[in-house]
PDB file of C-alpha atoms in Angstrom:
ATOM      1  CA  UNK A  17      -1.775   0.498  20.650  1.00 54.00           C
ATOM      2  CA  UNK A  18      -4.257  -0.406  17.946  1.00 66.00           C
ATOM      3  CA  UNK A  19      -6.512  -3.355  18.639  1.00 67.00           C
ATOM      4  CA  UNK A  20      -4.665  -6.583  17.850  1.00 71.00           C
ATOM      5  CA  UNK A  21      -1.288  -4.903  17.410  1.00 73.00           C
ATOM      6  CA  UNK A  22       1.481  -5.173  19.981  1.00 75.00           C
ATOM      7  CA  UNK A  23       3.429  -2.234  18.555  1.00 78.00           C
ATOM      8  CA  UNK A  24       2.551   1.183  19.980  1.00 77.00           C
ATOM      9  CA  UNK A  25       1.752   4.120  17.746  1.00 73.00           C
ATOM     10  CA  UNK A  26       4.076   7.049  18.212  1.00 75.00           C
ATOM     11  CA  UNK A  27       2.671  10.522  18.611  1.00 73.00           C
ATOM     12  CA  UNK A  28       4.790  12.599  16.264  1.00 72.00           C
ATOM     13  CA  UNK A  29       3.084  15.943  16.140  1.00 63.00           C
ATOM     14  CA  UNK A  30       4.717  18.926  14.512  1.00 67.00           C
ATOM     15  CA  UNK A  31       2.365  21.098  16.540  1.00 65.00           C
ATOM     16  CA  UNK A  32       2.030  21.665  20.245  1.00 74.00           C
ATOM     17  CA  UNK A  33       1.229  18.808  22.573  1.00 77.00           C
ATOM     18  CA  UNK A  34      -2.308  19.807  23.533  1.00 76.00           C
ATOM     19  CA  UNK A  35      -5.837  18.406  23.753  1.00 77.00           C
ATOM     20  CA  UNK A  36      -6.726  19.158  20.124  1.00 73.00           C
ATOM     21  CA  UNK A  37      -3.579  17.488  18.797  1.00 76.00           C
ATOM     22  CA  UNK A  38      -4.273  14.398  20.903  1.00 78.00           C
ATOM     23  CA  UNK A  39      -7.878  14.349  19.639  1.00 73.00           C
ATOM     24  CA  UNK A  40      -6.641  14.558  16.037  1.00 72.00           C
ATOM     25  CA  UNK A  41      -4.213  11.714  16.665  1.00 75.00           C
ATOM     26  CA  UNK A  42      -6.860   9.446  18.192  1.00 73.00           C
ATOM     27  CA  UNK A  43      -9.362  10.333  15.501  1.00 66.00           C
ATOM     28  CA  UNK A  44      -6.987   9.614  12.629  1.00 71.00           C
ATOM     29  CA  UNK A  45      -5.722   6.332  14.108  1.00 73.00           C
ATOM     30  CA  UNK A  46      -8.925   4.769  15.376  1.00 72.00           C
ATOM     31  CA  UNK A  47     -12.608   4.455  14.670  1.00 72.00           C
ATOM     32  CA  UNK A  48     -13.449   6.545  17.721  1.00 74.00           C
ATOM     33  CA  UNK A  49     -15.247   9.779  16.900  1.00 76.00           C
ATOM     34  CA  UNK A  50     -13.921  12.723  18.842  1.00 78.00           C
ATOM     35  CA  UNK A  51     -15.281  16.018  17.647  1.00 82.00           C
ATOM     36  CA  UNK A  52     -12.775  18.780  17.200  1.00 87.00           C
ATOM     37  CA  UNK A  53     -13.767  22.427  17.612  1.00 93.00           C
ATOM     38  CA  UNK A  54     -15.828  23.482  14.603  1.00 96.00           C
ATOM     39  CA  UNK A  55     -16.506  19.900  13.484  1.00 96.00           C
ATOM     40  CA  UNK A  56     -19.923  18.268  13.185  1.00 96.00           C
ATOM     41  CA  UNK A  57     -20.206  14.481  13.416  1.00 94.00           C
ATOM     42  CA  UNK A  58     -22.611  13.947  10.491  1.00 96.00           C
ATOM     43  CA  UNK A  59     -20.549  16.220   8.272  1.00 97.00           C
ATOM     44  CA  UNK A  60     -17.306  14.521   9.329  1.00 95.00           C
ATOM     45  CA  UNK A  61     -18.823  11.204   8.274  1.00 94.00           C
ATOM     46  CA  UNK A  62     -19.821  12.666   4.900  1.00 97.00           C
ATOM     47  CA  UNK A  63     -16.344  14.195   4.522  1.00 97.00           C
ATOM     48  CA  UNK A  64     -14.694  10.783   4.967  1.00 93.00           C
ATOM     49  CA  UNK A  65     -17.113   9.175   2.486  1.00 96.00           C
ATOM     50  CA  UNK A  66     -16.498  12.064   0.077  1.00 98.00           C
ATOM     51  CA  UNK A  67     -12.714  11.720   0.334  1.00 96.00           C
ATOM     52  CA  UNK A  68     -12.864   7.962  -0.253  1.00 95.00           C
ATOM     53  CA  UNK A  69     -15.218   8.269  -3.232  1.00 95.00           C
ATOM     54  CA  UNK A  70     -13.366   8.442  -6.576  1.00 94.00           C
ATOM     55  CA  UNK A  71     -16.492   9.089  -8.682  1.00 96.00           C
ATOM     56  CA  UNK A  72     -17.345  12.727  -9.327  1.00 96.00           C
ATOM     57  CA  UNK A  73     -21.027  11.812  -9.694  1.00 97.00           C
ATOM     58  CA  UNK A  74     -21.103  10.042  -6.320  1.00 98.00           C
ATOM     59  CA  UNK A  75     -19.304  12.997  -4.762  1.00 98.00           C
ATOM     60  CA  UNK A  76     -22.031  15.268  -6.107  1.00 98.00           C
ATOM     61  CA  UNK A  77     -24.625  13.063  -4.377  1.00 98.00           C
ATOM     62  CA  UNK A  78     -22.706  13.369  -1.115  1.00 98.00           C
ATOM     63  CA  UNK A  79     -22.563  17.132  -1.642  1.00 98.00           C
ATOM     64  CA  UNK A  80     -26.366  17.176  -1.978  1.00 98.00           C
ATOM     65  CA  UNK A  81     -26.651  15.305   1.339  1.00 98.00           C
ATOM     66  CA  UNK A  82     -24.332  17.855   2.936  1.00 98.00           C
ATOM     67  CA  UNK A  83     -26.390  20.727   1.527  1.00 98.00           C
ATOM     68  CA  UNK A  84     -29.553  19.163   2.975  1.00 97.00           C
ATOM     69  CA  UNK A  85     -27.863  18.847   6.372  1.00 97.00           C
ATOM     70  CA  UNK A  86     -26.701  22.464   6.080  1.00 97.00           C
ATOM     71  CA  UNK A  87     -30.319  23.549   5.547  1.00 96.00           C
ATOM     72  CA  UNK A  88     -31.218  21.841   8.825  1.00 95.00           C
ATOM     73  CA  UNK A  89     -28.313  23.283  10.811  1.00 96.00           C
ATOM     74  CA  UNK A  90     -29.275  25.109  13.992  1.00 95.00           C
ATOM     75  CA  UNK A  91     -27.520  28.119  15.404  1.00 95.00           C
ATOM     76  CA  UNK A  92     -24.886  30.361  13.868  1.00 96.00           C
ATOM     77  CA  UNK A  93     -21.900  28.213  14.855  1.00 94.00           C
ATOM     78  CA  UNK A  94     -23.359  25.016  13.394  1.00 96.00           C
ATOM     79  CA  UNK A  95     -24.478  26.834  10.225  1.00 97.00           C
ATOM     80  CA  UNK A  96     -21.010  28.342   9.752  1.00 97.00           C
ATOM     81  CA  UNK A  97     -19.325  24.947  10.146  1.00 98.00           C
ATOM     82  CA  UNK A  98     -21.817  23.303   7.791  1.00 98.00           C
ATOM     83  CA  UNK A  99     -21.134  26.027   5.233  1.00 98.00           C
ATOM     84  CA  UNK A 100     -17.398  25.291   5.365  1.00 98.00           C
ATOM     85  CA  UNK A 101     -17.923  21.560   4.721  1.00 98.00           C
ATOM     86  CA  UNK A 102     -20.186  22.304   1.749  1.00 98.00           C
ATOM     87  CA  UNK A 103     -17.834  24.896   0.264  1.00 98.00           C
ATOM     88  CA  UNK A 104     -14.858  22.544   0.612  1.00 98.00           C
ATOM     89  CA  UNK A 105     -16.780  19.759  -1.140  1.00 99.00           C
ATOM     90  CA  UNK A 106     -17.741  22.128  -3.969  1.00 98.00           C
ATOM     91  CA  UNK A 107     -14.131  23.240  -4.397  1.00 98.00           C
ATOM     92  CA  UNK A 108     -12.817  19.662  -4.434  1.00 98.00           C
ATOM     93  CA  UNK A 109     -15.356  18.736  -7.120  1.00 98.00           C
ATOM     94  CA  UNK A 110     -14.317  21.818  -9.097  1.00 98.00           C
ATOM     95  CA  UNK A 111     -10.524  21.742  -8.583  1.00 97.00           C
ATOM     96  CA  UNK A 112      -9.686  18.174  -7.540  1.00 96.00           C
ATOM     97  CA  UNK A 113      -8.307  16.520  -4.416  1.00 95.00           C
ATOM     98  CA  UNK A 114      -5.162  18.671  -4.389  1.00 96.00           C
ATOM     99  CA  UNK A 115      -7.352  21.577  -3.304  1.00 97.00           C
ATOM    100  CA  UNK A 116      -7.478  20.175   0.243  1.00 97.00           C
ATOM    101  CA  UNK A 117      -3.679  20.294   0.598  1.00 96.00           C
ATOM    102  CA  UNK A 118      -3.395  23.768  -0.873  1.00 97.00           C
ATOM    103  CA  UNK A 119      -6.238  25.047   1.320  1.00 98.00           C
ATOM    104  CA  UNK A 120      -4.602  23.558   4.407  1.00 97.00           C
ATOM    105  CA  UNK A 121      -1.329  25.328   3.568  1.00 97.00           C
ATOM    106  CA  UNK A 122      -3.182  28.588   2.876  1.00 97.00           C
ATOM    107  CA  UNK A 123      -4.963  28.497   6.241  1.00 97.00           C
ATOM    108  CA  UNK A 124      -1.748  27.567   8.086  1.00 96.00           C
ATOM    109  CA  UNK A 125      -0.026  30.571   6.473  1.00 96.00           C
ATOM    110  CA  UNK A 126      -2.851  32.854   7.588  1.00 96.00           C
ATOM    111  CA  UNK A 127      -2.414  31.583  11.140  1.00 95.00           C
ATOM    112  CA  UNK A 128       1.313  32.416  11.018  1.00 95.00           C
ATOM    113  CA  UNK A 129       0.476  36.061  10.365  1.00 94.00           C
ATOM    114  CA  UNK A 130      -1.053  38.669  12.610  1.00 93.00           C
ATOM    115  CA  UNK A 131      -4.726  37.870  12.957  1.00 93.00           C
ATOM    116  CA  UNK A 132      -7.374  38.596  15.566  1.00 96.00           C
ATOM    117  CA  UNK A 133      -8.346  36.002  18.178  1.00 94.00           C
ATOM    118  CA  UNK A 134     -11.682  35.586  16.401  1.00 94.00           C
ATOM    119  CA  UNK A 135      -9.952  34.948  13.072  1.00 95.00           C
ATOM    120  CA  UNK A 136      -7.530  32.493  14.717  1.00 96.00           C
ATOM    121  CA  UNK A 137     -10.479  30.475  16.062  1.00 96.00           C
ATOM    122  CA  UNK A 138     -12.195  30.572  12.659  1.00 96.00           C
ATOM    123  CA  UNK A 139      -9.051  29.364  10.880  1.00 97.00           C
ATOM    124  CA  UNK A 140      -8.381  26.643  13.475  1.00 96.00           C
ATOM    125  CA  UNK A 141     -11.952  25.403  13.020  1.00 97.00           C
ATOM    126  CA  UNK A 142     -11.382  25.361   9.269  1.00 98.00           C
ATOM    127  CA  UNK A 143      -8.202  23.282   9.746  1.00 96.00           C
ATOM    128  CA  UNK A 144     -10.132  20.862  11.940  1.00 94.00           C
ATOM    129  CA  UNK A 145     -12.784  20.475   9.245  1.00 97.00           C
ATOM    130  CA  UNK A 146     -10.082  19.953   6.614  1.00 97.00           C
ATOM    131  CA  UNK A 147      -8.699  17.189   8.849  1.00 91.00           C
ATOM    132  CA  UNK A 148     -12.022  15.340   8.477  1.00 92.00           C
ATOM    133  CA  UNK A 149     -11.391  15.040   4.739  1.00 93.00           C
ATOM    134  CA  UNK A 150      -7.912  13.625   5.382  1.00 83.00           C
ATOM    135  CA  UNK A 151      -8.665  11.243   8.230  1.00 57.00           C
ATOM    136  CA  UNK A 152      -9.496   8.516   5.696  1.00 50.00           C
ATOM    137  CA  UNK A 153      -5.800   8.196   4.854  1.00 49.00           C
ATOM    138  CA  UNK A 154      -5.087   6.329   8.076  1.00 41.00           C
ATOM    139  CA  UNK A 155      -8.200   4.157   8.224  1.00 38.00           C
TER     140      UNK A 155
END
């Protein structure tokens, strides 16, 4: 149930019923921040602002903020995640909002193939980060 609504939300996931899918559902239907694997809270916030911002110039300013945060990232895992956010923002500025959908499909197709466990984790993290750019749709 959403606050003030007597109708329940249905959980219609095309994926498995697991912790990450439940986290995605809660995150996209509420204002509760639940970090998914590979996601960083400050970058998720910038991703939502970026997705909601129609102005290319304002998006470039948000990209600069993300690049500054990337410079301050600590550890290999955080740096790698920060790099993905920044690269996605650059590509959206270059190619438009449709890039996010095409990138999501591309990564999902990679996951359907034969890939190493390490690559699976990397691609799942990338999908989680892509979700941050889409979570504004439900807010």
